[in-house]
Structures are given as structure tokens and as C-alpha cells.
Amino acid sequence: MWDPAQYQRFADERGRPFFDLLSRVGADDPGYVADLGCGPGNLTAMLAARWPRAQVIGVDSSAQMIGAARAQVAATGSLTFVQKDLRRWRPARPVDVLVSNAVLQWVPGHLDVVRRWPSLLAAGGWLAFQLPGNFDQPSHSILADLAASARWRPLLGGVELNRQSGDPAVYLDLLAGMGCAVDAWETTYLHVLTGPDPVTQWYRGTGLRPVLSALAPDQAEEFLAAYRALVQQAYPARPYGTVLPFRRVFVVAQRP
Ligand SMILES: C[S@@+](CC[C@H](N)C(=O)[O-])C[C@H]1O[C@@H](n2cnc3c(N)ncnc32)[C@H](O)[C@@H]1O
């Protein structure tokens, strides 16, 4: 279950890597553009704005996200949204630009997905994806340690947290080995967040979601309070805000 409103509380910070990723895609006039794991569709609309002559499709497995996309983004003949697992999605025709922003960390066996993507591209087509590379940071280790603690393990033992991503070199090796021209890099953003408990609020929209939805409301509040206390120590509030360092991994590949 995704909560599009909670996810979009930090829309500016979450959107920044999308634009940094797309700045390296050199497609001039693509005919068919796909955004896999499109979320609430606000960024999919940016693809339609950049390439107004393209057919743009947003695909997401979450009914809540697709519902928000359809409600928030004016669907036109050239911009559509489909609820589907990206692993089972088959394009109607070869794709000129395939984008997937902040999605693969949620997808089991994500390297198999990446390996399949070039086969969906038209000749000269572009693949662009970004995923977090910060799973060793306190935001995630606090969550994993709490979930594994004696208090919470009996309730959370079966819950899948989101997964470790590879380093840029992993994706470069994979895609260059398949004949693509690859541009892979990483960036650590220093997000300066404001408002009360911003880091906890950030992760309520993403990483905390599977845990909180597995608990009864009073248990979720208790878990959140424990997480909040530890996170406030790890990311202290400064007079100007709370700094959340966030490393992200970017890959742009072009099929020959
Ligand atoms: C962190 S959000 C990113 C949304 C959007 N791409 C953005 O950058 O704002 C992750 C999205 O991936 C979607 N997702 C996760 N696993 C998926 C899958 N197997 N197939 C399709 N969508 C998936 C989720 O439903 C969610 O909307």
C-alpha cells in the first residue's frame, strides 16, 4: 500500500534525481516513452512535456499510485497510465526511451529486470534508471535493527524491507556487456529538510511503509516512536534544518 500524499511531501527533493537522470538522455524526438514504476505520475508528465509528440505510458503496480496519477495528471491521448507489475509489462512496440526512477530497489531480482530491458528498446533507444544506494545509512540500519529486535521480530519477521542496490559499476558491466553505450554514476545529495521529524516523515513515504502496514495502528505508533527517537539522534536538527545525506545510483544506456 502506497500513500501518494505522504510520498509527495518531499516532491522537490525526490524529483531532483529524476531531472539529473533525464539530463543525460539524448533522445531528440522519441515516439514511444515508458515510465516504469511511475508512482503518482507528476514526473511522467514531465516526460510528456519534454517530448510532446511522443506516446508516453506510465506503469505502476500500485492501485493507489495509479489512482493518484489519473486524478492529478490530465490524461491525454498521448499520456496514459496502466496498473501492472513492471516485470510483466510488455510494450506495444519497441520503446524509444524507457525510464524507471526510484523503483528497482523494490523489485526482487532487479538485475534480471535490468538484463531484460535492452530487449524492449528500439534500435538507438535509451534506458535510464536511478535507485537509492544508501541502504548502509542510519535511516535504514535503524529500521532493520529495530525490525530484527526481540520486541518486533515476532511481528515483522516476514516483512520484506526494500533491497540493496548495486554500485554503478555493476550496471555498467552488465549493460556494456550486452553492447550498450553506458553512462553510470553516483551522487550524494545533502537534502536540507524542514518541519518536525523530517527524516521520519521522509521514510514514512517509502522505507517504513512495509513495516507500518504490517502492524496494528497502536503497534505502528509504538514502532514509529522508537524509530523517531533513534533517527533524531542520527540526524540532529540544525538551526537551518535537518540534513539527510542521500546517495543515489544513476544509469543511462543507449542501445546501438
Ligand atoms: C519510490 S516510488 C517512485 C515513483 C516515481 N517513479 C518517482 O520517481 O516519483 C516507487 C514506485 O515503484 C512502484 N513499484 C514497485 N515495485 C513495482 C513493480 N514490480 N512493478 C511496478 N511498479 C512497482 C511502486 O508502486 C511505487 O509507485
mmCIF file of C-alpha atoms and ligand atoms in Angstrom:
data_model
loop_
_atom_site.group_PDB
_atom_site.id
_atom_site.type_symbol
_atom_site.label_atom_id
_atom_site.label_comp_id
_atom_site.label_asym_id
_atom_site.label_seq_id
_atom_site.Cartn_x
_atom_site.Cartn_y
_atom_site.Cartn_z
ATOM 1 C CA MET A 1 0.000 0.000 0.000
ATOM 2 C CA TRP A 2 1.471 3.331 -1.055
ATOM 3 C CA ASP A 3 0.272 6.703 0.223
ATOM 4 C CA PRO A 4 0.784 9.131 -2.688
ATOM 5 C CA ALA A 5 0.237 12.220 -0.484
ATOM 6 C CA GLN A 6 2.882 11.126 2.055
ATOM 7 C CA TYR A 7 5.276 10.242 -0.783
ATOM 8 C CA GLN A 8 4.826 13.656 -2.391
ATOM 9 C CA ARG A 9 5.574 15.617 0.806
ATOM 10 C CA PHE A 10 9.161 15.849 -0.416
ATOM 11 C CA ALA A 11 8.344 16.068 -4.114
ATOM 12 C CA ASP A 12 11.081 18.606 -4.831
ATOM 13 C CA GLU A 13 13.873 16.536 -3.260
ATOM 14 C CA ARG A 14 12.564 13.296 -4.720
ATOM 15 C CA GLY A 15 12.190 14.866 -8.161
ATOM 16 C CA ARG A 16 15.727 16.248 -8.378
ATOM 17 C CA PRO A 17 17.431 12.934 -9.287
ATOM 18 C CA PHE A 18 14.816 12.335 -11.971
ATOM 19 C CA PHE A 19 15.838 15.539 -13.741
ATOM 20 C CA ASP A 20 19.543 14.818 -13.246
ATOM 21 C CA LEU A 21 18.973 11.389 -14.784
ATOM 22 C CA LEU A 22 16.968 12.693 -17.734
ATOM 23 C CA SER A 23 19.552 15.385 -18.455
ATOM 24 C CA ARG A 24 21.816 12.601 -19.740
ATOM 25 C CA VAL A 25 19.228 11.143 -22.132
ATOM 26 C CA GLY A 26 19.907 12.489 -25.601
ATOM 27 C CA ALA A 27 16.724 11.396 -27.393
ATOM 28 C CA ASP A 28 15.508 14.210 -29.670
ATOM 29 C CA ASP A 29 12.131 13.098 -30.876
ATOM 30 C CA PRO A 30 11.171 9.722 -29.415
ATOM 31 C CA GLY A 31 7.873 8.187 -30.484
ATOM 32 C CA TYR A 32 7.259 5.878 -27.536
ATOM 33 C CA VAL A 33 8.326 6.603 -23.934
ATOM 34 C CA ALA A 34 7.668 4.385 -20.906
ATOM 35 C CA ASP A 35 7.963 5.299 -17.213
ATOM 36 C CA LEU A 36 8.061 2.036 -15.251
ATOM 37 C CA GLY A 37 7.109 2.432 -11.577
ATOM 38 C CA CYS A 38 5.686 5.861 -12.396
ATOM 39 C CA GLY A 39 4.228 6.498 -8.914
ATOM 40 C CA PRO A 40 1.829 9.460 -8.751
ATOM 41 C CA GLY A 41 2.593 10.469 -12.326
ATOM 42 C CA ASN A 42 3.909 14.001 -11.706
ATOM 43 C CA LEU A 43 7.280 13.081 -13.203
ATOM 44 C CA THR A 44 5.737 11.057 -16.040
ATOM 45 C CA ALA A 45 4.012 14.297 -17.032
ATOM 46 C CA MET A 46 7.467 15.895 -17.310
ATOM 47 C CA LEU A 47 8.376 13.289 -19.935
ATOM 48 C CA ALA A 48 5.269 14.206 -21.901
ATOM 49 C CA ALA A 49 6.209 17.885 -21.580
ATOM 50 C CA ARG A 50 9.763 17.284 -22.817
ATOM 51 C CA TRP A 51 8.647 15.156 -25.764
ATOM 52 C CA PRO A 52 5.162 16.447 -26.689
ATOM 53 C CA ARG A 53 4.992 14.325 -29.867
ATOM 54 C CA ALA A 54 5.669 11.079 -28.006
ATOM 55 C CA GLN A 55 3.222 8.464 -26.807
ATOM 56 C CA VAL A 56 4.013 8.290 -23.047
ATOM 57 C CA ILE A 57 2.884 5.468 -20.799
ATOM 58 C CA GLY A 58 3.222 5.309 -17.011
ATOM 59 C CA VAL A 59 3.149 1.815 -15.486
ATOM 60 C CA ASP A 60 2.860 1.079 -11.775
ATOM 61 C CA SER A 61 1.733 -1.935 -9.758
ATOM 62 C CA SER A 62 0.116 0.162 -7.020
ATOM 63 C CA ALA A 63 -3.594 0.914 -7.366
ATOM 64 C CA GLN A 64 -3.139 3.916 -5.043
ATOM 65 C CA MET A 65 -0.346 5.381 -7.158
ATOM 66 C CA ILE A 66 -2.139 4.817 -10.473
ATOM 67 C CA GLY A 67 -5.296 6.298 -8.929
ATOM 68 C CA ALA A 68 -3.347 9.383 -7.855
ATOM 69 C CA ALA A 69 -1.692 9.666 -11.279
ATOM 70 C CA ARG A 70 -5.029 9.540 -13.047
ATOM 71 C CA ALA A 71 -6.510 12.083 -10.621
ATOM 72 C CA GLN A 72 -3.590 14.530 -10.617
ATOM 73 C CA VAL A 73 -2.276 14.384 -14.142
ATOM 74 C CA ALA A 74 -4.528 15.281 -17.028
ATOM 75 C CA ALA A 75 -4.509 12.152 -19.139
ATOM 76 C CA THR A 76 -4.441 12.950 -22.814
ATOM 77 C CA GLY A 77 -4.407 10.780 -25.890
ATOM 78 C CA SER A 78 -0.632 10.714 -25.683
ATOM 79 C CA LEU A 79 -0.204 10.203 -21.905
ATOM 80 C CA THR A 80 -1.747 7.135 -20.277
ATOM 81 C CA PHE A 81 -1.354 5.203 -17.033
ATOM 82 C CA VAL A 82 -1.622 1.456 -16.577
ATOM 83 C CA GLN A 83 -1.675 -0.594 -13.380
ATOM 84 C CA LYS A 84 0.701 -3.502 -13.896
ATOM 85 C CA ASP A 85 3.783 -5.124 -12.419
ATOM 86 C CA LEU A 86 6.681 -3.851 -14.493
ATOM 87 C CA ARG A 87 8.132 -7.367 -14.630
ATOM 88 C CA ARG A 88 5.114 -8.490 -16.633
ATOM 89 C CA TRP A 89 4.621 -5.376 -18.709
ATOM 90 C CA ARG A 90 5.183 -5.861 -22.454
ATOM 91 C CA PRO A 91 5.385 -2.752 -24.640
ATOM 92 C CA ALA A 92 3.063 -2.467 -27.614
ATOM 93 C CA ARG A 93 6.100 -1.725 -29.773
ATOM 94 C CA PRO A 94 9.836 -1.140 -29.272
ATOM 95 C CA VAL A 95 10.450 1.648 -26.752
ATOM 96 C CA ASP A 96 12.484 4.730 -27.615
ATOM 97 C CA VAL A 97 13.008 5.900 -24.011
ATOM 98 C CA LEU A 98 12.496 3.625 -21.013
ATOM 99 C CA VAL A 99 12.715 5.404 -17.635
ATOM 100 C CA SER A 100 12.500 3.917 -14.159
ATOM 101 C CA ASN A 101 13.147 6.311 -11.292
ATOM 102 C CA ALA A 102 13.491 5.116 -7.673
ATOM 103 C CA VAL A 103 11.766 1.805 -8.340
ATOM 104 C CA LEU A 104 14.239 -1.054 -8.735
ATOM 105 C CA GLN A 105 15.087 -1.153 -5.028
ATOM 106 C CA TRP A 106 11.585 -2.559 -4.507
ATOM 107 C CA VAL A 107 11.756 -5.207 -7.222
ATOM 108 C CA PRO A 108 13.005 -8.693 -6.318
ATOM 109 C CA GLY A 109 15.626 -9.982 -8.747
ATOM 110 C CA HIS A 110 16.179 -6.498 -10.099
ATOM 111 C CA LEU A 111 19.273 -7.464 -12.114
ATOM 112 C CA ASP A 112 17.117 -9.832 -14.179
ATOM 113 C CA VAL A 113 14.814 -6.905 -14.870
ATOM 114 C CA VAL A 114 17.734 -4.701 -15.957
ATOM 115 C CA ARG A 115 19.057 -7.520 -18.158
ATOM 116 C CA ARG A 116 15.693 -7.733 -19.961
ATOM 117 C CA TRP A 117 15.225 -4.014 -20.570
ATOM 118 C CA PRO A 118 17.543 -3.560 -23.586
ATOM 119 C CA SER A 119 15.475 -6.146 -25.465
ATOM 120 C CA LEU A 120 12.458 -3.831 -25.114
ATOM 121 C CA LEU A 121 14.257 -0.900 -26.751
ATOM 122 C CA ALA A 122 14.157 0.205 -30.360
ATOM 123 C CA ALA A 123 17.498 0.474 -32.136
ATOM 124 C CA GLY A 124 19.173 3.580 -30.721
ATOM 125 C CA GLY A 125 16.692 3.580 -27.825
ATOM 126 C CA TRP A 126 17.553 4.879 -24.370
ATOM 127 C CA LEU A 127 17.293 3.255 -20.951
ATOM 128 C CA ALA A 128 17.547 5.479 -17.869
ATOM 129 C CA PHE A 129 17.148 4.356 -14.284
ATOM 130 C CA GLN A 130 18.046 5.598 -10.826
ATOM 131 C CA LEU A 131 17.885 3.891 -7.470
ATOM 132 C CA PRO A 132 18.998 4.685 -3.926
ATOM 133 C CA GLY A 133 22.414 3.494 -2.844
ATOM 134 C CA ASN A 134 22.068 4.380 0.824
ATOM 135 C CA PHE A 135 20.986 1.159 2.489
ATOM 136 C CA ASP A 136 24.048 1.228 4.773
ATOM 137 C CA GLN A 137 22.961 4.589 6.226
ATOM 138 C CA PRO A 138 21.410 5.054 9.711
ATOM 139 C CA SER A 139 17.957 5.641 8.197
ATOM 140 C CA HIS A 140 17.974 2.007 7.032
ATOM 141 C CA SER A 141 20.171 0.306 9.626
ATOM 142 C CA ILE A 142 17.965 1.700 12.425
ATOM 143 C CA LEU A 143 14.915 0.323 10.650
ATOM 144 C CA ALA A 144 16.492 -3.096 10.050
ATOM 145 C CA ASP A 145 17.848 -3.354 13.611
ATOM 146 C CA LEU A 146 14.517 -2.382 15.141
ATOM 147 C CA ALA A 147 12.593 -4.828 12.941
ATOM 148 C CA ALA A 148 15.002 -7.603 13.962
ATOM 149 C CA SER A 149 14.861 -6.790 17.693
ATOM 150 C CA ALA A 150 13.216 -9.124 20.199
ATOM 151 C CA ARG A 151 10.238 -6.750 20.523
ATOM 152 C CA TRP A 152 9.448 -6.614 16.800
ATOM 153 C CA ARG A 153 10.841 -9.739 15.153
ATOM 154 C CA PRO A 154 7.818 -11.915 16.044
ATOM 155 C CA LEU A 155 5.556 -9.380 14.290
ATOM 156 C CA LEU A 156 7.829 -8.304 11.454
ATOM 157 C CA GLY A 157 9.897 -11.403 10.684
ATOM 158 C CA GLY A 158 8.253 -11.982 7.280
ATOM 159 C CA VAL A 159 8.211 -8.346 6.142
ATOM 160 C CA GLU A 160 10.349 -7.511 3.103
ATOM 161 C CA LEU A 161 12.241 -4.259 3.500
ATOM 162 C CA ASN A 162 13.415 -2.632 0.299
ATOM 163 C CA ARG A 163 16.622 -4.020 -1.089
ATOM 164 C CA GLN A 164 20.253 -3.146 -1.525
ATOM 165 C CA SER A 165 21.151 -1.705 -4.887
ATOM 166 C CA GLY A 166 24.338 -2.394 -6.768
ATOM 167 C CA ASP A 167 27.144 0.087 -7.312
ATOM 168 C CA PRO A 168 27.201 1.903 -10.663
ATOM 169 C CA ALA A 169 29.957 -0.447 -11.894
ATOM 170 C CA VAL A 170 27.601 -3.434 -11.565
ATOM 171 C CA TYR A 171 25.094 -1.959 -14.007
ATOM 172 C CA LEU A 172 27.795 -0.597 -16.306
ATOM 173 C CA ASP A 173 29.354 -4.049 -16.583
ATOM 174 C CA LEU A 174 26.003 -5.717 -17.170
ATOM 175 C CA LEU A 175 24.726 -3.346 -19.844
ATOM 176 C CA ALA A 176 28.045 -2.636 -21.591
ATOM 177 C CA GLY A 177 28.493 -6.414 -21.769
ATOM 178 C CA MET A 178 25.217 -6.500 -23.712
ATOM 179 C CA GLY A 179 26.556 -3.987 -26.230
ATOM 180 C CA CYS A 180 25.013 -0.780 -24.860
ATOM 181 C CA ALA A 181 26.836 2.529 -24.542
ATOM 182 C CA VAL A 182 26.630 3.178 -20.796
ATOM 183 C CA ASP A 183 26.910 6.255 -18.604
ATOM 184 C CA ALA A 184 26.773 5.258 -14.914
ATOM 185 C CA TRP A 185 27.479 7.440 -11.899
ATOM 186 C CA GLU A 186 26.525 8.201 -8.326
ATOM 187 C CA THR A 187 25.618 11.387 -6.481
ATOM 188 C CA THR A 188 25.160 12.059 -2.791
ATOM 189 C CA TYR A 189 22.578 14.791 -2.233
ATOM 190 C CA LEU A 190 22.557 16.693 1.037
ATOM 191 C CA HIS A 191 18.855 17.305 1.436
ATOM 192 C CA VAL A 192 18.144 20.049 3.977
ATOM 193 C CA LEU A 193 14.734 19.133 5.327
ATOM 194 C CA THR A 194 12.495 21.288 7.486
ATOM 195 C CA GLY A 195 9.483 20.715 9.709
ATOM 196 C CA PRO A 196 9.165 18.333 12.645
ATOM 197 C CA ASP A 197 10.817 14.902 12.337
ATOM 198 C CA PRO A 198 11.516 15.317 8.635
ATOM 199 C CA VAL A 199 13.648 12.187 8.231
ATOM 200 C CA THR A 200 10.957 10.014 9.790
ATOM 201 C CA GLN A 201 8.375 11.747 7.620
ATOM 202 C CA TRP A 202 10.538 11.094 4.549
ATOM 203 C CA TYR A 203 10.753 7.376 5.268
ATOM 204 C CA ARG A 204 7.069 7.095 6.172
ATOM 205 C CA GLY A 205 6.546 7.692 2.458
ATOM 206 C CA THR A 206 8.914 4.893 1.399
ATOM 207 C CA GLY A 207 11.072 2.574 3.519
ATOM 208 C CA LEU A 208 8.880 2.465 6.642
ATOM 209 C CA ARG A 209 5.786 1.666 4.631
ATOM 210 C CA PRO A 210 6.010 -2.165 4.591
ATOM 211 C CA VAL A 211 6.699 -2.255 8.327
ATOM 212 C CA LEU A 212 3.960 0.139 9.392
ATOM 213 C CA SER A 213 1.361 -1.514 7.193
ATOM 214 C CA ALA A 214 2.157 -4.915 8.752
ATOM 215 C CA LEU A 215 1.365 -3.636 12.265
ATOM 216 C CA ALA A 216 -1.871 -2.779 14.057
ATOM 217 C CA PRO A 217 -2.304 1.019 14.435
ATOM 218 C CA ASP A 218 -1.159 1.156 18.091
ATOM 219 C CA GLN A 219 1.853 -1.054 17.339
ATOM 220 C CA ALA A 220 2.713 1.096 14.326
ATOM 221 C CA GLU A 221 2.685 4.182 16.577
ATOM 222 C CA GLU A 222 4.987 2.441 19.060
ATOM 223 C CA PHE A 223 7.384 1.375 16.292
ATOM 224 C CA LEU A 224 7.354 4.853 14.812
ATOM 225 C CA ALA A 225 8.146 6.446 18.193
ATOM 226 C CA ALA A 226 11.156 4.141 18.671
ATOM 227 C CA TYR A 227 12.364 4.815 15.105
ATOM 228 C CA ARG A 228 11.856 8.567 15.501
ATOM 229 C CA ALA A 229 13.902 8.737 18.722
ATOM 230 C CA LEU A 230 16.897 6.960 17.153
ATOM 231 C CA VAL A 231 16.690 8.857 13.874
ATOM 232 C CA GLN A 232 16.614 12.206 15.678
ATOM 233 C CA GLN A 233 19.964 11.310 17.251
ATOM 234 C CA ALA A 234 21.447 10.142 13.946
ATOM 235 C CA TYR A 235 20.178 13.216 12.026
ATOM 236 C CA PRO A 236 20.149 16.077 14.535
ATOM 237 C CA ALA A 237 18.135 19.204 13.779
ATOM 238 C CA ARG A 238 20.316 22.244 12.984
ATOM 239 C CA PRO A 239 19.145 25.847 13.123
ATOM 240 C CA TYR A 240 18.806 25.760 9.327
ATOM 241 C CA GLY A 241 17.163 22.320 9.058
ATOM 242 C CA THR A 242 17.944 18.612 9.221
ATOM 243 C CA VAL A 243 20.487 17.226 6.784
ATOM 244 C CA LEU A 244 19.666 13.920 5.118
ATOM 245 C CA PRO A 245 22.615 12.712 3.022
ATOM 246 C CA PHE A 246 21.221 10.566 0.243
ATOM 247 C CA ARG A 247 23.411 8.603 -2.170
ATOM 248 C CA ARG A 248 21.810 7.618 -5.456
ATOM 249 C CA VAL A 249 22.987 5.482 -8.353
ATOM 250 C CA PHE A 250 22.253 6.511 -11.945
ATOM 251 C CA VAL A 251 22.474 4.579 -15.188
ATOM 252 C CA VAL A 252 21.806 5.761 -18.725
ATOM 253 C CA ALA A 253 22.349 3.267 -21.529
ATOM 254 C CA GLN A 254 21.790 3.504 -25.254
ATOM 255 C CA ARG A 255 21.141 0.517 -27.456
ATOM 256 C CA PRO A 256 23.294 0.515 -30.566
HETATM 257 C C1 LIG B 1 9.585 5.459 -4.680
HETATM 258 S S1 LIG B 1 8.238 5.320 -5.790
HETATM 259 C C2 LIG B 1 8.872 6.142 -7.241
HETATM 260 C C3 LIG B 1 7.774 6.756 -8.065
HETATM 261 C C4 LIG B 1 8.239 7.610 -9.250
HETATM 262 N N1 LIG B 1 8.988 6.855 -10.224
HETATM 263 C C5 LIG B 1 9.034 8.794 -8.769
HETATM 264 O O1 LIG B 1 10.228 8.891 -9.094
HETATM 265 O O2 LIG B 1 8.473 9.639 -8.054
HETATM 266 C C6 LIG B 1 8.341 3.624 -6.237
HETATM 267 C C7 LIG B 1 7.204 3.168 -7.132
HETATM 268 O O3 LIG B 1 7.528 1.888 -7.676
HETATM 269 C C8 LIG B 1 6.349 1.148 -7.783
HETATM 270 N N2 LIG B 1 6.697 -0.275 -7.895
HETATM 271 C C9 LIG B 1 7.370 -1.030 -7.013
HETATM 272 N N3 LIG B 1 7.511 -2.291 -7.476
HETATM 273 C C10 LIG B 1 6.899 -2.314 -8.698
HETATM 274 C C11 LIG B 1 6.700 -3.314 -9.682
HETATM 275 N N4 LIG B 1 7.158 -4.561 -9.504
HETATM 276 N N5 LIG B 1 6.029 -3.000 -10.808
HETATM 277 C C12 LIG B 1 5.563 -1.738 -10.998
HETATM 278 N N6 LIG B 1 5.724 -0.741 -10.107
HETATM 279 C C13 LIG B 1 6.383 -1.024 -8.969
HETATM 280 C C14 LIG B 1 5.606 1.495 -6.506
HETATM 281 O O4 LIG B 1 4.252 1.166 -6.590
HETATM 282 C C15 LIG B 1 5.879 2.983 -6.410
HETATM 283 O O5 LIG B 1 4.895 3.753 -7.045
#
